[in-house]
Coordinates of N, CA, C and O in Angstrom, one line a residue:
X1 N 0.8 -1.2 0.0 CA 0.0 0.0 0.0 C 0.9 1.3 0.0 O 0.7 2.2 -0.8
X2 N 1.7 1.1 0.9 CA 2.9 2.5 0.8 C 3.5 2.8 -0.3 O 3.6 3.9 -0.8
X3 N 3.9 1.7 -0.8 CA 4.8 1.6 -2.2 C 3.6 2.1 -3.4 O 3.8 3.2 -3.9
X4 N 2.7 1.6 -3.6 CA 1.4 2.5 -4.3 C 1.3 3.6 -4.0 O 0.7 4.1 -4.9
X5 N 1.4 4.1 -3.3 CA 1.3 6.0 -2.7 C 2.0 6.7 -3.4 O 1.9 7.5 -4.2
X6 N 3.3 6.0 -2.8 CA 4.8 6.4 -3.4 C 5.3 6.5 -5.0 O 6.2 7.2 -5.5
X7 N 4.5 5.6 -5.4 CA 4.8 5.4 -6.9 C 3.8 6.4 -7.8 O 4.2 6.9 -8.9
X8 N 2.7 6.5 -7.1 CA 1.6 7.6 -7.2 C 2.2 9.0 -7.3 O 2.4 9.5 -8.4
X9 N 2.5 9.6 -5.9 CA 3.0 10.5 -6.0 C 4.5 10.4 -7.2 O 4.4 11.0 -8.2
X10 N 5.3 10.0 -7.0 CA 6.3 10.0 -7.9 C 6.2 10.2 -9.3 O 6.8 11.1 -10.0
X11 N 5.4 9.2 -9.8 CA 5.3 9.1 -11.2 C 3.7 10.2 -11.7 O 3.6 10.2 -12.9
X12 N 3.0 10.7 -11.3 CA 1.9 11.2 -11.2 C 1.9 12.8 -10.6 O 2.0 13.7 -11.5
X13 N 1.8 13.1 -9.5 CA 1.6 13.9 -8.9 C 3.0 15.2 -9.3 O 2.8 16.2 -10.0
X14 N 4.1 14.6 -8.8 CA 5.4 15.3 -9.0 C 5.6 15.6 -10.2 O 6.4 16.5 -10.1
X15 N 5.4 15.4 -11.4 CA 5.5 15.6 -13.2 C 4.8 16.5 -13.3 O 5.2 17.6 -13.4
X16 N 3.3 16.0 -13.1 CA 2.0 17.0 -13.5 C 1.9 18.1 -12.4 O 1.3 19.0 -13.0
X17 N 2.2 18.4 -11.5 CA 2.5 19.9 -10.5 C 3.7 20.2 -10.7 O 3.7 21.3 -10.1
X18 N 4.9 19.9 -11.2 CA 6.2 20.4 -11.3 C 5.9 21.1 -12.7 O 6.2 22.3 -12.9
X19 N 5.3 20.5 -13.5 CA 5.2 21.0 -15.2 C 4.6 22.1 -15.2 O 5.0 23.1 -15.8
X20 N 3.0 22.1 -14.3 CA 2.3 23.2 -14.2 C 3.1 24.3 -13.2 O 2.4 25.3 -13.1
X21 N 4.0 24.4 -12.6 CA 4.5 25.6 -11.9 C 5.4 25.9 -12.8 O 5.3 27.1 -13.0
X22 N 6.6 25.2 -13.6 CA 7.4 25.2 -13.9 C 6.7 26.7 -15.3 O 7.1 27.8 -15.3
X23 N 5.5 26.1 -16.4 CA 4.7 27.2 -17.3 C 4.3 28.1 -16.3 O 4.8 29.2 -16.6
X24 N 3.8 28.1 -15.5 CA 3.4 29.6 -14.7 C 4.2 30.2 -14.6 O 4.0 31.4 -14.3
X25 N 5.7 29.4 -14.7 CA 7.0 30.5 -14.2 C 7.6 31.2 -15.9 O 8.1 32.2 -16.3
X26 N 7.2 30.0 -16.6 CA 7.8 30.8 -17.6 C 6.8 31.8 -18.4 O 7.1 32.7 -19.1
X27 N 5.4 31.3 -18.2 CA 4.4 32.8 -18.3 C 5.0 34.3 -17.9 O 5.3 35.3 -18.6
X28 N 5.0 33.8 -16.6 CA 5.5 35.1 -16.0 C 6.8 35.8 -16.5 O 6.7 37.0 -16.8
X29 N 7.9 35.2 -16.8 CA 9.2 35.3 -17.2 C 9.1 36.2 -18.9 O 9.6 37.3 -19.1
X30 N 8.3 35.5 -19.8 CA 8.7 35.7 -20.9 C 7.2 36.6 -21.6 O 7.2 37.3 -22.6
X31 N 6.1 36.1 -20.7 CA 4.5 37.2 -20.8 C 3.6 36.5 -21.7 O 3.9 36.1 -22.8
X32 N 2.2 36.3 -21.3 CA 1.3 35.6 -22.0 C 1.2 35.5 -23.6 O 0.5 34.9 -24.3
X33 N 2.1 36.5 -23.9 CA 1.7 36.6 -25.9 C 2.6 35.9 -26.3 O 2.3 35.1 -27.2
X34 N 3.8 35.8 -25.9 CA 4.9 35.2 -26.4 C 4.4 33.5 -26.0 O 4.5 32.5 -26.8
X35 N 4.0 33.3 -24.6 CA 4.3 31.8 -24.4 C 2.7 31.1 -24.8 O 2.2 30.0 -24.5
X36 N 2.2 32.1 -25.6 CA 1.3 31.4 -26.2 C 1.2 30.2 -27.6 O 0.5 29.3 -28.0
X37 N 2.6 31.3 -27.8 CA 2.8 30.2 -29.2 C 3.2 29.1 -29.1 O 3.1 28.2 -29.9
X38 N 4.0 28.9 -27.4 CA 4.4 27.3 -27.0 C 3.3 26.6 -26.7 O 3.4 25.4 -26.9
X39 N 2.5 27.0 -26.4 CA 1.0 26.6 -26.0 C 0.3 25.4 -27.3 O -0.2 24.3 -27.3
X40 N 0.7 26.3 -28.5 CA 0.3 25.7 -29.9 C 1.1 24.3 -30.0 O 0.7 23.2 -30.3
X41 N 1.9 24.6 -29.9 CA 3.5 23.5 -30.5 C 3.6 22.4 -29.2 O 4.5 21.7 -29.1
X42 N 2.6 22.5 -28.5 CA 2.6 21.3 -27.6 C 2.1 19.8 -28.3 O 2.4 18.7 -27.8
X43 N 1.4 19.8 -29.5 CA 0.7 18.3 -30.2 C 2.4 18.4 -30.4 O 3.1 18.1 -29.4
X44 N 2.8 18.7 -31.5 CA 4.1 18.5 -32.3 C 5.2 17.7 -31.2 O 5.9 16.6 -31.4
X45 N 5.2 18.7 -30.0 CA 6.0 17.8 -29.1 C 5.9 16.6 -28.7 O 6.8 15.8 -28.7
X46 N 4.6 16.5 -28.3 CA 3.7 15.4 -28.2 C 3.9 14.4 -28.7 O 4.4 13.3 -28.2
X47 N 3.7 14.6 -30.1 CA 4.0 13.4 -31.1 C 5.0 13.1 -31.2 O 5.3 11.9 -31.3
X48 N 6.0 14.2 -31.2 CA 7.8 13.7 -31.2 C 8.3 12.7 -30.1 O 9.1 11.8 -30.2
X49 N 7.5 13.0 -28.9 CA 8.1 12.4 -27.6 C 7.3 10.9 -27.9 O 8.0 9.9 -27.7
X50 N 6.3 10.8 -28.3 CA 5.4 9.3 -28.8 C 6.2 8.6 -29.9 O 6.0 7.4 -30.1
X51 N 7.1 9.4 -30.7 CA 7.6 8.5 -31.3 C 8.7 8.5 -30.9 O 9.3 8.2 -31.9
X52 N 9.4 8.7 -30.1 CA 11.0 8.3 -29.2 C 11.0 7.6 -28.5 O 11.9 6.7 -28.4
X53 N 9.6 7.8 -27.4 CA 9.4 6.9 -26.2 C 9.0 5.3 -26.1 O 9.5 4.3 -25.6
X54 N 7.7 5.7 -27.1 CA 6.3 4.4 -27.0 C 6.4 4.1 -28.7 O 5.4 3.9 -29.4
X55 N 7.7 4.2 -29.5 CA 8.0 3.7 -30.8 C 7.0 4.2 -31.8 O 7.4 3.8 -32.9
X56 N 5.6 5.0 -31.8 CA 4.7 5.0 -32.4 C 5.3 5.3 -33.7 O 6.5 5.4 -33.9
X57 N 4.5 5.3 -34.6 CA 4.7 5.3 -36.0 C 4.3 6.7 -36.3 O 3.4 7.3 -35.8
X58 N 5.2 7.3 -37.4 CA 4.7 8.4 -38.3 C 4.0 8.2 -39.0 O 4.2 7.4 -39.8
X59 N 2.2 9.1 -39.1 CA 1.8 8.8 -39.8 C 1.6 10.5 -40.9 O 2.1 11.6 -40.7
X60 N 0.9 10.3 -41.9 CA 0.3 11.5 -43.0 C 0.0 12.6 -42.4 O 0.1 13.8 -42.5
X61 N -0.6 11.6 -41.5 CA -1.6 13.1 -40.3 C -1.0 14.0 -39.8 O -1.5 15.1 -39.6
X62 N 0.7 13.5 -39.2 CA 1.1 14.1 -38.0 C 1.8 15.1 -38.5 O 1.9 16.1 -37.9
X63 N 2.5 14.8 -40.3 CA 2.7 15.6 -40.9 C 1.8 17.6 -41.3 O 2.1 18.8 -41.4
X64 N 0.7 16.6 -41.3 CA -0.7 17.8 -42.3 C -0.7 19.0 -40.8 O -0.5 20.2 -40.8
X65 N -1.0 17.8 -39.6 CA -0.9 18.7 -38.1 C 0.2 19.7 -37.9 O 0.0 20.9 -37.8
X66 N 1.2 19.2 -37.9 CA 2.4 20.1 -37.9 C 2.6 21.4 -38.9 O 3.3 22.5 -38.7
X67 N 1.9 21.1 -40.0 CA 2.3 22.2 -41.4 C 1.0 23.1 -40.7 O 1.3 24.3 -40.6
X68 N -0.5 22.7 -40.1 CA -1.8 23.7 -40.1 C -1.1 24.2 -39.2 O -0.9 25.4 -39.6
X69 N -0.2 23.8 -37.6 CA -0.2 24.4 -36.8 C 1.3 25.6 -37.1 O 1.3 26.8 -36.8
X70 N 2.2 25.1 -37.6 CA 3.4 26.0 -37.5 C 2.5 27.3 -38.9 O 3.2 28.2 -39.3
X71 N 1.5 27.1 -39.3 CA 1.8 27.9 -40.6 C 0.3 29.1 -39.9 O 0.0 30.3 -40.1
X72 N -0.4 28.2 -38.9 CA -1.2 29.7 -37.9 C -0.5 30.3 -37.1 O -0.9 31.4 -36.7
X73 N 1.1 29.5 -36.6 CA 1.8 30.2 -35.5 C 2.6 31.4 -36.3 O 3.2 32.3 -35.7
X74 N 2.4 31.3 -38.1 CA 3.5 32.2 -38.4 C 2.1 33.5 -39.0 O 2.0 34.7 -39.0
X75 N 1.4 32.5 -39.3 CA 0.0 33.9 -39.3 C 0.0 34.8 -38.4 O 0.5 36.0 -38.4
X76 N -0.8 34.1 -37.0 CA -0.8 34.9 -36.1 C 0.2 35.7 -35.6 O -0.2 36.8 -35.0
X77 N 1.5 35.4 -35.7 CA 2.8 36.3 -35.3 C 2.8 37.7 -36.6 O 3.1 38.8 -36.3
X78 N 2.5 37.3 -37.7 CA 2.8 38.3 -38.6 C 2.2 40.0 -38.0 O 1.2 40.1 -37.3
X79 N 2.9 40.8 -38.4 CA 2.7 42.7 -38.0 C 1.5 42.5 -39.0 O 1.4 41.5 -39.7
X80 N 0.8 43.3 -39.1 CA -0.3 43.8 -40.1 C 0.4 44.8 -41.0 O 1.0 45.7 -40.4
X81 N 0.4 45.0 -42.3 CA 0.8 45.9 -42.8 C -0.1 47.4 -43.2 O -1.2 47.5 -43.7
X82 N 0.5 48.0 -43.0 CA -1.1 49.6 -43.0 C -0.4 50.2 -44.1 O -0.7 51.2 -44.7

């Protein structure tokens, strides 16, 4: 029962509350407009770490995902021109 607590907290608790203070810190650090766009590029990481870790396979998709999202992150950053 202890060793389940422990393994709980370790693998569980400590990741997912370290990760979320760790972005609130870099919110704060770098300011909500800028760390928005890491916000986006979280699937991409996602999938990268899925296929390093858990061997998954590259599929068409992950490709099409990666081009919609890097090509709104370069939209939305663009100046407007007047």
């Amino acid at each position: 029962r202890r060793q389940r607590q422990m393994c709980i907290r370790d693998r569980v608790l400590f990741p997912g509350l370290s990760s979320f203070i760790l972005w609130i810190r870099g919110i704060s650090i770098i300011g909500s407009n800028r760390s928005g766009i890491f916000l986006h590029l979280m699937p991409i990481f996602s999938t990268i770490l899925a296929m390093l870790i858990f061997k998954e396979r590259f599929m068409f998709f992950h490709i099409i995902g990666a081009i919609l999202i890097i090509t709104g992150i370069i939209l939305s950053s663009k100046k407007k021109q007047t």
